[in-house]
mmCIF file of C-alpha atoms in Angstrom:
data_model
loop_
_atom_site.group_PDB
_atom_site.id
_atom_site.type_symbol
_atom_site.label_atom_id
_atom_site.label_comp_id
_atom_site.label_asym_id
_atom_site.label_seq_id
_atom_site.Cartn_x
_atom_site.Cartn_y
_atom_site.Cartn_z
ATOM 1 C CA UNK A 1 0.000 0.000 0.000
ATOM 2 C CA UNK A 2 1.218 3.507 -0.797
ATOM 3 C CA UNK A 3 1.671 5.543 2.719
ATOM 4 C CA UNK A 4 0.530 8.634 2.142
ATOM 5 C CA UNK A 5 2.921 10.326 4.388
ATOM 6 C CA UNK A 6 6.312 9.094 2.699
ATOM 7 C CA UNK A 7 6.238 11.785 -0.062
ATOM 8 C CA UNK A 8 5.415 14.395 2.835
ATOM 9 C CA UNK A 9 8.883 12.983 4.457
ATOM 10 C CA UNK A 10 11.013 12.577 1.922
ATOM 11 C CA UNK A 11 10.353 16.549 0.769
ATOM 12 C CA UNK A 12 10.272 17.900 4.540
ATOM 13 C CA UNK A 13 13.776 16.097 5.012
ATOM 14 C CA UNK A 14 15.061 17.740 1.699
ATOM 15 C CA UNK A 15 14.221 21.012 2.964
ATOM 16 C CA UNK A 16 15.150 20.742 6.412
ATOM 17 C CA UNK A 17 18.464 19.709 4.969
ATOM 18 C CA UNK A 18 18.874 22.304 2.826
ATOM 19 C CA UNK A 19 17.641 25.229 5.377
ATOM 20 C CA UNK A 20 18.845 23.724 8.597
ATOM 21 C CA UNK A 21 22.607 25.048 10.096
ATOM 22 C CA UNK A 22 22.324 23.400 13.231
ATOM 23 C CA UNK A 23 22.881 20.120 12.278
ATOM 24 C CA UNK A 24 20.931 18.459 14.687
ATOM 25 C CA UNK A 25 18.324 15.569 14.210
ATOM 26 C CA UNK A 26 14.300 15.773 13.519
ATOM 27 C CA UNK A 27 12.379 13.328 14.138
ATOM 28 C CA UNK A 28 10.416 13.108 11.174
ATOM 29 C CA UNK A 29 8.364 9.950 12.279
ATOM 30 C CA UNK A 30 6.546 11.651 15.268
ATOM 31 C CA UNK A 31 2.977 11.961 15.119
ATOM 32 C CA UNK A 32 3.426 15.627 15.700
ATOM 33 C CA UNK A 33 5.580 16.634 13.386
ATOM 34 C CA UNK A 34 4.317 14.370 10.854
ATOM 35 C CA UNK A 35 0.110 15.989 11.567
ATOM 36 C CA UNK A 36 2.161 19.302 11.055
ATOM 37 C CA UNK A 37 4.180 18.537 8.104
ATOM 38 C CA UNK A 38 0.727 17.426 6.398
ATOM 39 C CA UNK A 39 -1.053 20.431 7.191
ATOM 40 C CA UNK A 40 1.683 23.090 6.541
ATOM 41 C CA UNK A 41 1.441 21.030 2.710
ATOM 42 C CA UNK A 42 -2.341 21.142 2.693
ATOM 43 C CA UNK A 43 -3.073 24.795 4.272
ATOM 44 C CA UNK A 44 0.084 26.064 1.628
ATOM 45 C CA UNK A 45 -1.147 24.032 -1.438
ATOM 46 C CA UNK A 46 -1.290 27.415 -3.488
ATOM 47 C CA UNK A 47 2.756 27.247 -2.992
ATOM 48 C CA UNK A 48 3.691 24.018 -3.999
ATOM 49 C CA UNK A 49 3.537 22.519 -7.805
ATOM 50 C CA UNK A 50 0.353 22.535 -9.110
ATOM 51 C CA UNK A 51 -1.397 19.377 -10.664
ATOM 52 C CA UNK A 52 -1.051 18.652 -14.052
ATOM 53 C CA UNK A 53 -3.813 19.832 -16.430
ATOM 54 C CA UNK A 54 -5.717 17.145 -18.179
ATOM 55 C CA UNK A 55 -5.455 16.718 -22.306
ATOM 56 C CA UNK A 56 -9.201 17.451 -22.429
ATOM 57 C CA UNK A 57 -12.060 18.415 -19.335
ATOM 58 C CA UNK A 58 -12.801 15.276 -17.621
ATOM 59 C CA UNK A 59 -16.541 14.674 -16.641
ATOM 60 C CA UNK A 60 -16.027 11.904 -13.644
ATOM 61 C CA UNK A 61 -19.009 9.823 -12.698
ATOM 62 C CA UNK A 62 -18.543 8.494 -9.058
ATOM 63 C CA UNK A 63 -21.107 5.717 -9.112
ATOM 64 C CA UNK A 64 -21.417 2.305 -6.893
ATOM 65 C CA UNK A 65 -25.234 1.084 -5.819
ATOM 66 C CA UNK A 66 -23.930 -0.115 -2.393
ATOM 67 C CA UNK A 67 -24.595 2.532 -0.031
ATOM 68 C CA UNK A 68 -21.763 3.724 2.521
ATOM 69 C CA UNK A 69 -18.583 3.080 0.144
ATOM 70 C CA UNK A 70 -17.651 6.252 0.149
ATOM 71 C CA UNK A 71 -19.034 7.763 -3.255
ATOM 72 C CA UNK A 72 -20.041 11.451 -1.830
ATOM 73 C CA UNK A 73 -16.774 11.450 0.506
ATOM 74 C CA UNK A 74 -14.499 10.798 -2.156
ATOM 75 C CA UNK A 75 -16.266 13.455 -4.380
ATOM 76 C CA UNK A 76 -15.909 16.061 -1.745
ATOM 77 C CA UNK A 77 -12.567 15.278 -0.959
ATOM 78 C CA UNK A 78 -10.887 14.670 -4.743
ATOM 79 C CA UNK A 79 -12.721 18.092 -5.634
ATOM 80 C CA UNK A 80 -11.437 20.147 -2.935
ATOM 81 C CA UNK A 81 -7.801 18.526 -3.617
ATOM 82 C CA UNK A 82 -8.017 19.317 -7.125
ATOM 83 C CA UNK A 83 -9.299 22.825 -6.680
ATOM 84 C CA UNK A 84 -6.710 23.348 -4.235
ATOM 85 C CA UNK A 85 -4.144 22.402 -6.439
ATOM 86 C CA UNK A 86 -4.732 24.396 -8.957
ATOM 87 C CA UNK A 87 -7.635 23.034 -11.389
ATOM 88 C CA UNK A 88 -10.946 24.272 -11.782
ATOM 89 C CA UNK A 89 -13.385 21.486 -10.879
ATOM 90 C CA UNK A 90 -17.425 21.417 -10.907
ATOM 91 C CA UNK A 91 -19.314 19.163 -8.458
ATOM 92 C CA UNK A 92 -22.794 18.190 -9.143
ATOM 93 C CA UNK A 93 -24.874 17.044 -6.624
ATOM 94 C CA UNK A 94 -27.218 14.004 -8.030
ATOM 95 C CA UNK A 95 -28.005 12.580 -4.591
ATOM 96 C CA UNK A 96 -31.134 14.016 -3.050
ATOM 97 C CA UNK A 97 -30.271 13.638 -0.143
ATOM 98 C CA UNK A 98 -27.580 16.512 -1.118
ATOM 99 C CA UNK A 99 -24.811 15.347 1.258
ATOM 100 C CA UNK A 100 -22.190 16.563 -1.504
ATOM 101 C CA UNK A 101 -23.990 20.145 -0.837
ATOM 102 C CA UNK A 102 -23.634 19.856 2.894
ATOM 103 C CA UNK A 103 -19.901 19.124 2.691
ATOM 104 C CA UNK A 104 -19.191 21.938 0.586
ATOM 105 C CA UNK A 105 -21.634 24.472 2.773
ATOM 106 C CA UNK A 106 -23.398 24.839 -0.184
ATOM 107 C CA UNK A 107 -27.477 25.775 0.806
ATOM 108 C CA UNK A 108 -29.848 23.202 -0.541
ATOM 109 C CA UNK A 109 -33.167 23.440 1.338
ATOM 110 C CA UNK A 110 -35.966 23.533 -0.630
ATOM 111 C CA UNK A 111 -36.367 26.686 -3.121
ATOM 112 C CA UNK A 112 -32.967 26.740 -3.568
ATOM 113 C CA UNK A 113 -31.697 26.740 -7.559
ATOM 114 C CA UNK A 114 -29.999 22.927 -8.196
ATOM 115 C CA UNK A 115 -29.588 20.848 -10.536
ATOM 116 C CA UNK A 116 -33.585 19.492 -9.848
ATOM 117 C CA UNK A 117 -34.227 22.951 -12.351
ATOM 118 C CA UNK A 118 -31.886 21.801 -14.528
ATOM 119 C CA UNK A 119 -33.145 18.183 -15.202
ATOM 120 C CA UNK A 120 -36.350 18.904 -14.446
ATOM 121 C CA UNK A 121 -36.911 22.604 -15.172
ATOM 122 C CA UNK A 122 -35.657 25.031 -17.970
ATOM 123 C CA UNK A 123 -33.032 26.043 -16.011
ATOM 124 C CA UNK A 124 -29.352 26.357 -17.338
ATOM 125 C CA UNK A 125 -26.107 24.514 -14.786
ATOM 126 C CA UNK A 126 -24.908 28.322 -15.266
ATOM 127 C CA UNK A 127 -27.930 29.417 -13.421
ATOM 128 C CA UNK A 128 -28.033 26.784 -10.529
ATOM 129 C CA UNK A 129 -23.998 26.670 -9.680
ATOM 130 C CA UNK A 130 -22.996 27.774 -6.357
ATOM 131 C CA UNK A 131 -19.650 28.731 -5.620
ATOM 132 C CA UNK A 132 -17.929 26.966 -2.328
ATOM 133 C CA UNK A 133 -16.139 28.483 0.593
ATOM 134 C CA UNK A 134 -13.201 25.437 -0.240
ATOM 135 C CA UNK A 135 -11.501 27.318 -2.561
ATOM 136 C CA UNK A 136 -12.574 30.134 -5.527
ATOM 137 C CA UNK A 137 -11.358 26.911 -8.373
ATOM 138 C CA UNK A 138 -14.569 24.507 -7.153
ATOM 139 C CA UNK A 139 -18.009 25.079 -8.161
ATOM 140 C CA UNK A 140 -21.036 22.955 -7.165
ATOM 141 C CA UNK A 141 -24.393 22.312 -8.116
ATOM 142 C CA UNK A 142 -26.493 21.551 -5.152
ATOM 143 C CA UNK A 143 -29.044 19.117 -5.187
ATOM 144 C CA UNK A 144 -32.636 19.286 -2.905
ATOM 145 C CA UNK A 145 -35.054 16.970 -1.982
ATOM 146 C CA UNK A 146 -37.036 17.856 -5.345
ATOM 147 C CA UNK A 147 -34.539 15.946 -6.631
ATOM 148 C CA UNK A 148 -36.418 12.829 -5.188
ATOM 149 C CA UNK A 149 -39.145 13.194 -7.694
ATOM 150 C CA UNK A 150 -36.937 13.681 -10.900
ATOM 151 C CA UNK A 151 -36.812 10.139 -12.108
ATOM 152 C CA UNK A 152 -40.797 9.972 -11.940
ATOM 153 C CA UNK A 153 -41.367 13.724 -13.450
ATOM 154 C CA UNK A 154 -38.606 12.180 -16.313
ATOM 155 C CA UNK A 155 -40.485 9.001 -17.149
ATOM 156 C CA UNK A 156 -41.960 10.970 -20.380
ATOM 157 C CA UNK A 157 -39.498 13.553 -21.239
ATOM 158 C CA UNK A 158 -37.855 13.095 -24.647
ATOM 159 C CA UNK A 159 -34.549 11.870 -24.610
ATOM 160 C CA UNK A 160 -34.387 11.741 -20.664
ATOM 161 C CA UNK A 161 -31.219 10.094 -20.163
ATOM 162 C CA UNK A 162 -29.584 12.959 -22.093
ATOM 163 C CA UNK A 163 -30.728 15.486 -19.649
ATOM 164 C CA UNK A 164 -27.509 15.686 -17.615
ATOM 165 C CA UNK A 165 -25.295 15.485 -20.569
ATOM 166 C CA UNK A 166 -26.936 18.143 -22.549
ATOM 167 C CA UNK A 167 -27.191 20.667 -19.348
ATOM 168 C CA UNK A 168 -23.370 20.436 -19.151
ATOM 169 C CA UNK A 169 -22.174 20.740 -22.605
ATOM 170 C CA UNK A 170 -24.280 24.021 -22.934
ATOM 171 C CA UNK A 171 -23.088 25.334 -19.880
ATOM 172 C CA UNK A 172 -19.128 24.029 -20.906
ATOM 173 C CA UNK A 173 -19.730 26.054 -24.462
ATOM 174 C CA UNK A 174 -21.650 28.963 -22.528
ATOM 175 C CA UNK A 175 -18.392 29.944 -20.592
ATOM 176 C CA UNK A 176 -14.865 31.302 -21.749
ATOM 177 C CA UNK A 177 -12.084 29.313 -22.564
ATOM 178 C CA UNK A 178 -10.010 30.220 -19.577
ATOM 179 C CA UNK A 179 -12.997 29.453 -17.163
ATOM 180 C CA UNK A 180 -13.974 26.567 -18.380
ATOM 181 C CA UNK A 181 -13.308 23.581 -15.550
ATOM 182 C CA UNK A 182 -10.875 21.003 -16.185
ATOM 183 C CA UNK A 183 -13.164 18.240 -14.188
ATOM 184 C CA UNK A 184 -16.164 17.970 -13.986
ATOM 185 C CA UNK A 185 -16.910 15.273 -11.193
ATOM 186 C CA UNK A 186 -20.642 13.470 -10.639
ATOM 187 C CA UNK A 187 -21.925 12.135 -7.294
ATOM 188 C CA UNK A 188 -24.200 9.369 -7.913
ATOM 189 C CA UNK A 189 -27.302 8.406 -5.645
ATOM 190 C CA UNK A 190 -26.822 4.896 -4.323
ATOM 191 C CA UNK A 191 -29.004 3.066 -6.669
ATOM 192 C CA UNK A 192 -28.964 2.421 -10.927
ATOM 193 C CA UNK A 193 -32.214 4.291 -11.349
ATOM 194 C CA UNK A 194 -32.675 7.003 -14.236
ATOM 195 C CA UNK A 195 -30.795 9.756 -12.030
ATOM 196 C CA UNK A 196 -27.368 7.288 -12.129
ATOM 197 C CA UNK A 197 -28.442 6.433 -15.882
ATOM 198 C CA UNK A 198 -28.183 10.415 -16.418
ATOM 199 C CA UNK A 199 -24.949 10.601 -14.215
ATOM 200 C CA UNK A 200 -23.252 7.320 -16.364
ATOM 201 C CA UNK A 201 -24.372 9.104 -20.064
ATOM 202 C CA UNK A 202 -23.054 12.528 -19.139
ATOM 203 C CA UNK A 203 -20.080 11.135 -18.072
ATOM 204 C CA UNK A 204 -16.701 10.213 -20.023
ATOM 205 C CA UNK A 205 -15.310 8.163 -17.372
ATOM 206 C CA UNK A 206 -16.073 6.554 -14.101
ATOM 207 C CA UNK A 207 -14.564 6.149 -10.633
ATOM 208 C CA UNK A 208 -15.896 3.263 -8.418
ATOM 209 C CA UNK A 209 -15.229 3.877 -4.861
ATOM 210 C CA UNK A 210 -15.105 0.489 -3.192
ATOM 211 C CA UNK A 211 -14.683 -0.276 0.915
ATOM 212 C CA UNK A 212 -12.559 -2.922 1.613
ATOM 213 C CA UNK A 213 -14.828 -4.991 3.413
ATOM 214 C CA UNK A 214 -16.255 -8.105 1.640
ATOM 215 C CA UNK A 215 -20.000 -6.700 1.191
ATOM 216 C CA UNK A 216 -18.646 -4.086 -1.302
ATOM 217 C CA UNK A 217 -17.617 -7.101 -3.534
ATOM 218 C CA UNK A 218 -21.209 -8.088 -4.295
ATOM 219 C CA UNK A 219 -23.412 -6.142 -6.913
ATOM 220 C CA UNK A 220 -20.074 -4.740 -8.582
ATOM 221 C CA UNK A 221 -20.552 -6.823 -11.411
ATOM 222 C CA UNK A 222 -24.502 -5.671 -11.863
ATOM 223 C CA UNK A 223 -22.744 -1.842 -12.009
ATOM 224 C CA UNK A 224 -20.005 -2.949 -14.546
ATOM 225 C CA UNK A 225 -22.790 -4.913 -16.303
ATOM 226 C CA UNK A 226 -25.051 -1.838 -16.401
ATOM 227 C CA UNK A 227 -21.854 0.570 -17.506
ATOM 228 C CA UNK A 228 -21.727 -1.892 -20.673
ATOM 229 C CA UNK A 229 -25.248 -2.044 -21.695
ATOM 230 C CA UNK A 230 -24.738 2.158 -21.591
ATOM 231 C CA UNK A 231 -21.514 2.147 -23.857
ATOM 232 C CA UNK A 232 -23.517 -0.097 -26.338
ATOM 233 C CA UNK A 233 -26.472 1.730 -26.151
ATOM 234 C CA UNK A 234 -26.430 4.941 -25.237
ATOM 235 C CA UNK A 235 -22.762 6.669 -23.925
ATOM 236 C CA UNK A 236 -20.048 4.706 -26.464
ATOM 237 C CA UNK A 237 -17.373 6.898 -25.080
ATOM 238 C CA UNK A 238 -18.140 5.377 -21.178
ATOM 239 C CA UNK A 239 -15.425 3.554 -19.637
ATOM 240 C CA UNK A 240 -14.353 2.772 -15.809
ATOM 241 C CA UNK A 241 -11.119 4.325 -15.576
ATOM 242 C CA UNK A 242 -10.190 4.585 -11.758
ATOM 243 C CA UNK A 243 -10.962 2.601 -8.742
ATOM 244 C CA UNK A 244 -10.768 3.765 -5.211
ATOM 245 C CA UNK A 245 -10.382 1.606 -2.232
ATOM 246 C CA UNK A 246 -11.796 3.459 0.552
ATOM 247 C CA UNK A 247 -12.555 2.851 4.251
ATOM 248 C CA UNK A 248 -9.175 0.760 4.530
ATOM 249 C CA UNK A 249 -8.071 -0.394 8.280
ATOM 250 C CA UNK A 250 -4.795 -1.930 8.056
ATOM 251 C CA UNK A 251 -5.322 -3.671 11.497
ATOM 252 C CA UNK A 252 -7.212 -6.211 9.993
ATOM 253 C CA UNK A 253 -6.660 -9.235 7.231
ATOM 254 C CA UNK A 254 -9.597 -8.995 5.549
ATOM 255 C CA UNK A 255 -8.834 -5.327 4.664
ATOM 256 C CA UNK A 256 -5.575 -6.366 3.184
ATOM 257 C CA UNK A 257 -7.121 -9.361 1.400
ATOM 258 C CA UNK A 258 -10.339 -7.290 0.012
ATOM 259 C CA UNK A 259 -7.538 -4.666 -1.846
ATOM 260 C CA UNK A 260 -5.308 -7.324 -3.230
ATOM 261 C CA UNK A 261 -8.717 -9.183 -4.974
ATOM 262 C CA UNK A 262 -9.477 -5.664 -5.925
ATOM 263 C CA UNK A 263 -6.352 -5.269 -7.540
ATOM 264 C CA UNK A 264 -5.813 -8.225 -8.972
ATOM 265 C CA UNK A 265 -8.929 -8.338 -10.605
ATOM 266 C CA UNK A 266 -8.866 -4.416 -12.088
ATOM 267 C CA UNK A 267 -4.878 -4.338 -12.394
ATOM 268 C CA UNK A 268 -3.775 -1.292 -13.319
ATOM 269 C CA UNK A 269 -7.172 0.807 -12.855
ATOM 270 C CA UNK A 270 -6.703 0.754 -9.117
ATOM 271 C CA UNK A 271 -5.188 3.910 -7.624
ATOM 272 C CA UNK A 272 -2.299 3.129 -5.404
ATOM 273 C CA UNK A 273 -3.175 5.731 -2.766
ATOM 274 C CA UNK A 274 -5.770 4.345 -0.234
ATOM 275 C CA UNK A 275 -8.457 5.567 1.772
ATOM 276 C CA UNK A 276 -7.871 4.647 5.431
ATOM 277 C CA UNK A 277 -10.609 4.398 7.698
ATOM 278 C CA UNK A 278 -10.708 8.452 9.605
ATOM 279 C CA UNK A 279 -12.307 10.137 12.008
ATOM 280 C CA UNK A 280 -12.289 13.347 10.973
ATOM 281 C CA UNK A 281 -13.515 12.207 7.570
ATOM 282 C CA UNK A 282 -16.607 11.681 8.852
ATOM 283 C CA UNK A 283 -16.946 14.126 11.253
ATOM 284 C CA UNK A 284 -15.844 17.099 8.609
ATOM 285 C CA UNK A 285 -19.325 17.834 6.551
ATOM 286 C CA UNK A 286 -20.795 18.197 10.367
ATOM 287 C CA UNK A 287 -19.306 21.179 10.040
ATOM 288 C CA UNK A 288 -20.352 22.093 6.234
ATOM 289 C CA UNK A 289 -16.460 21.506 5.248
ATOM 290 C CA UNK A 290 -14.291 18.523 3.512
ATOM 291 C CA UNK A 291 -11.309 16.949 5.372
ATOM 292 C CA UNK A 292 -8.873 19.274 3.886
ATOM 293 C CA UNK A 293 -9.988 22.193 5.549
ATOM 294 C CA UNK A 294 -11.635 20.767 8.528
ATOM 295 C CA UNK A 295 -8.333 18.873 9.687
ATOM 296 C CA UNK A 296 -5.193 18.855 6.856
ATOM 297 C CA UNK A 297 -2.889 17.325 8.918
ATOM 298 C CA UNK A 298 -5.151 14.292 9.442
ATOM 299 C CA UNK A 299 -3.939 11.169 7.424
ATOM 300 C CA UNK A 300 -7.686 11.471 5.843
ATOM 301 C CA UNK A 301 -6.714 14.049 4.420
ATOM 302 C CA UNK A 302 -3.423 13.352 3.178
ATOM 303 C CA UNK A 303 -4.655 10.357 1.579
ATOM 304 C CA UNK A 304 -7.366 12.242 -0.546
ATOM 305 C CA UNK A 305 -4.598 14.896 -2.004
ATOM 306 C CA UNK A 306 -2.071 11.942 -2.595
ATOM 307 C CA UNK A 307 -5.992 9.913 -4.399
ATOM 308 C CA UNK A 308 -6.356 13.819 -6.181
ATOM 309 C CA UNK A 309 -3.061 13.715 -7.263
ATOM 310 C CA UNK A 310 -2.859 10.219 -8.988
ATOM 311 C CA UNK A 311 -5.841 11.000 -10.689
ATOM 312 C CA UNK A 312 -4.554 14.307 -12.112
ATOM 313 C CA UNK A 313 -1.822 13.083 -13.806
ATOM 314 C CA UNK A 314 -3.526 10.162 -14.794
ATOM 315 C CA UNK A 315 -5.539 12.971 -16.574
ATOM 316 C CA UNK A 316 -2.681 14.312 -18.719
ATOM 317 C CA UNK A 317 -2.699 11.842 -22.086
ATOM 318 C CA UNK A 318 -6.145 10.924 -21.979
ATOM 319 C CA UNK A 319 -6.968 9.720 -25.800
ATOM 320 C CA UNK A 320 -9.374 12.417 -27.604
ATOM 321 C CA UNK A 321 -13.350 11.100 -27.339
ATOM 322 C CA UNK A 322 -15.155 9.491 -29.661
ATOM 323 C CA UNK A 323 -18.580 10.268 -30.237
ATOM 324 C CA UNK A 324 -20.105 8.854 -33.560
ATOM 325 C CA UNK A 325 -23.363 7.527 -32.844
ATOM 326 C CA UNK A 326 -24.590 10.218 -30.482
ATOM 327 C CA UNK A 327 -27.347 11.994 -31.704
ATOM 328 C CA UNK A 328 -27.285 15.242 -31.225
ATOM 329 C CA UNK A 329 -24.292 15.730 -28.934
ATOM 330 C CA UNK A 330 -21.067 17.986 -29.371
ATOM 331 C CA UNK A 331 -17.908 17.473 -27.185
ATOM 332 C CA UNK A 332 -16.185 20.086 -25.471
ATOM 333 C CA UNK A 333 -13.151 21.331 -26.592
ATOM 334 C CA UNK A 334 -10.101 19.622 -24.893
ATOM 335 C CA UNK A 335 -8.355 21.667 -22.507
ATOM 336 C CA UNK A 336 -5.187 22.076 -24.029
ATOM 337 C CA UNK A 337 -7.058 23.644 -27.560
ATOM 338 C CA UNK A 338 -9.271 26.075 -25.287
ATOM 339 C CA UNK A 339 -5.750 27.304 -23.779
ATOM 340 C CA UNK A 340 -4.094 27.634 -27.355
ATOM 341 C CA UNK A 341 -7.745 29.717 -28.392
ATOM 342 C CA UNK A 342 -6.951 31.911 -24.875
ATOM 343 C CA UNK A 343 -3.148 32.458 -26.337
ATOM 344 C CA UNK A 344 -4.225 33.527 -29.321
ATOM 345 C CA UNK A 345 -7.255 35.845 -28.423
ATOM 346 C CA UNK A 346 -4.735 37.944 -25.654
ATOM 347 C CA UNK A 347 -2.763 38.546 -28.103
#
């Protein structure tokens, strides 16, 4: 398992080595000066390289049916990281229980714009994003208990499974180049109903959180079964691309022996950062915040900007989409071509 805190180490004893005239010894191991060393990185993220930028915007779908695994965590979390480090990222909410909105102190009682008007409604995502108190780079679109109702009030609506899709390529094309977000990441409800469906067409790649217990095992292959029938059918650009082990306790076996199945069975899809099971995890949206800025020395946190940081440069030679046999859908332009456009128009 990757430890989270050895790249921390490694870079505090390179600059402790190169600043430091006393010559004495630090004891880099300590649980104090280790909690330290990992918040002084996460507080002071705007000082430190940023993450790459991806060939083209990335819309994530974070999707599992098993409640509990960690889906809305992990979207919090790999958001806040991201934005943190430098790249603008959108959240949308598709939960109605709007957890994801909580975590972000985003408001989403009932009244408030979210991405309910945009489904649902007329509404534009430019009209219903919210911006978070994480950092100016994330965005979110909340989601309200109205949201409970959607896949009912969708049952006749033309094209229904587009909704999502459609909402987020106008609002993409709507903005300017340079404001355009580089991810775009979608929190799933725990089920497969029409408001995943929405989440798994919009989307151009998925991340499966999955808890290392032995119960997160079963119904995978019903959600990779599901992902297929939506390449053939409806989203031929869908793929799973990342999977996250989350919830991991290194105390006991069947931890150890859940992650190696996982691994062995997904290879090279399988981020090497791991969740560990955290306190302060849970206990940060309590307080309308993600564990980044609720506690970044905590190895919770840690763990999600090491998780933030595979995935970005996992992000950086992504193959251009394909998608021929889409009816009426257009594709963002990839990053590194809205950048170029930028270039040219300053000058």
């Amino acid at each position: 398992m990757t430890d989270p805190g050895e790249r921390l180490r490694s870079s505090l004893a390179a600059d402790q080595s190169s600043s430091s005239s006393s010559g004495g010894v630090v004891d880099f191991d300590s649980p104090i000066a280790m909690e330290a060393l990992r918040a002084t990185r996460v507080l002071h993220a705007a000082d430190q390289d940023p993450f790459p930028v991806p060939s083209r915007i990335r819309v994530i779908t974070i999707a599992n049916q098993k409640g509990g695994v960690g889906k809305t965590t992990s979207t919090v979390n790999l958001g806040v990281a991201l934005a943190l480090y430098g790249l603008r990222t959108l959240v949308i909410d598709l939960d109605p229980q709007g957890n994801a909105s909580t975590a972000l102190g985003v408001e989403h009682t009932v009244g408030t714009p979210s991405v309910y008007d945009a489904l649902v409604g007329d509404n534009s995502l430019a009209e219903v994003v919210h911006p978070t108190t994480a950092s100016p780079k994330l965005l979110c679109v909340p989601a309200t208990i109205d949201l409970a109702g959607a896949e009912i009030e969708l049952v006749s609506v033309v094209a229904r499974e587009h909704r999502l899709r459609r909402a987020i390529e106008a609002y993409v094309h709507e903005l300017p180049p340079d404001q355009r977000p580089h991810y775009v990441l979608i929190d799933c409800p725990p089920s497969l109903g029409l408001l995943t469906l929405n989440a798994l067409v919009a989307g151009d790649e998925v991340l499966i959180p999955i808890q290392c217990e032995y119960y997160a095992l079963e119904g995978l292959g019903q959600l990779l079964n599901n992902i297929d029938l939506v390449r053939q059918h409806l989203n031929p650009g869908i793929s799973v691309r990342t999977i996250l082990l989350t919830m991991y306790d290194g105390r006991t076996k069947l931890a150890d022996q859940v992650a190696d199945e996982v691994r062995n069975h997904f290879g090279d899809l399988v981020l090497p950062a791991v969740i560990p099971r955290n306190v302060r995890v849970s206990e940060a949206p309590g307080y309308g915040q993600s564990v980044l800025t609720y506690d970044p020395g905590s190895r919770g946190s840690t763990s999600y900007v090491e998780a933030a940081r595979q995935l970005a440069e996992r992000g950086v030679d992504l193959p251009p989409l394909e998608r021929s046999g889409m009816a009426g859908a257009t594709v963002a332009p990839p990053v590194a071509a809205q950048q170029a456009v930028s270039a040219q128009d300053s000058q």
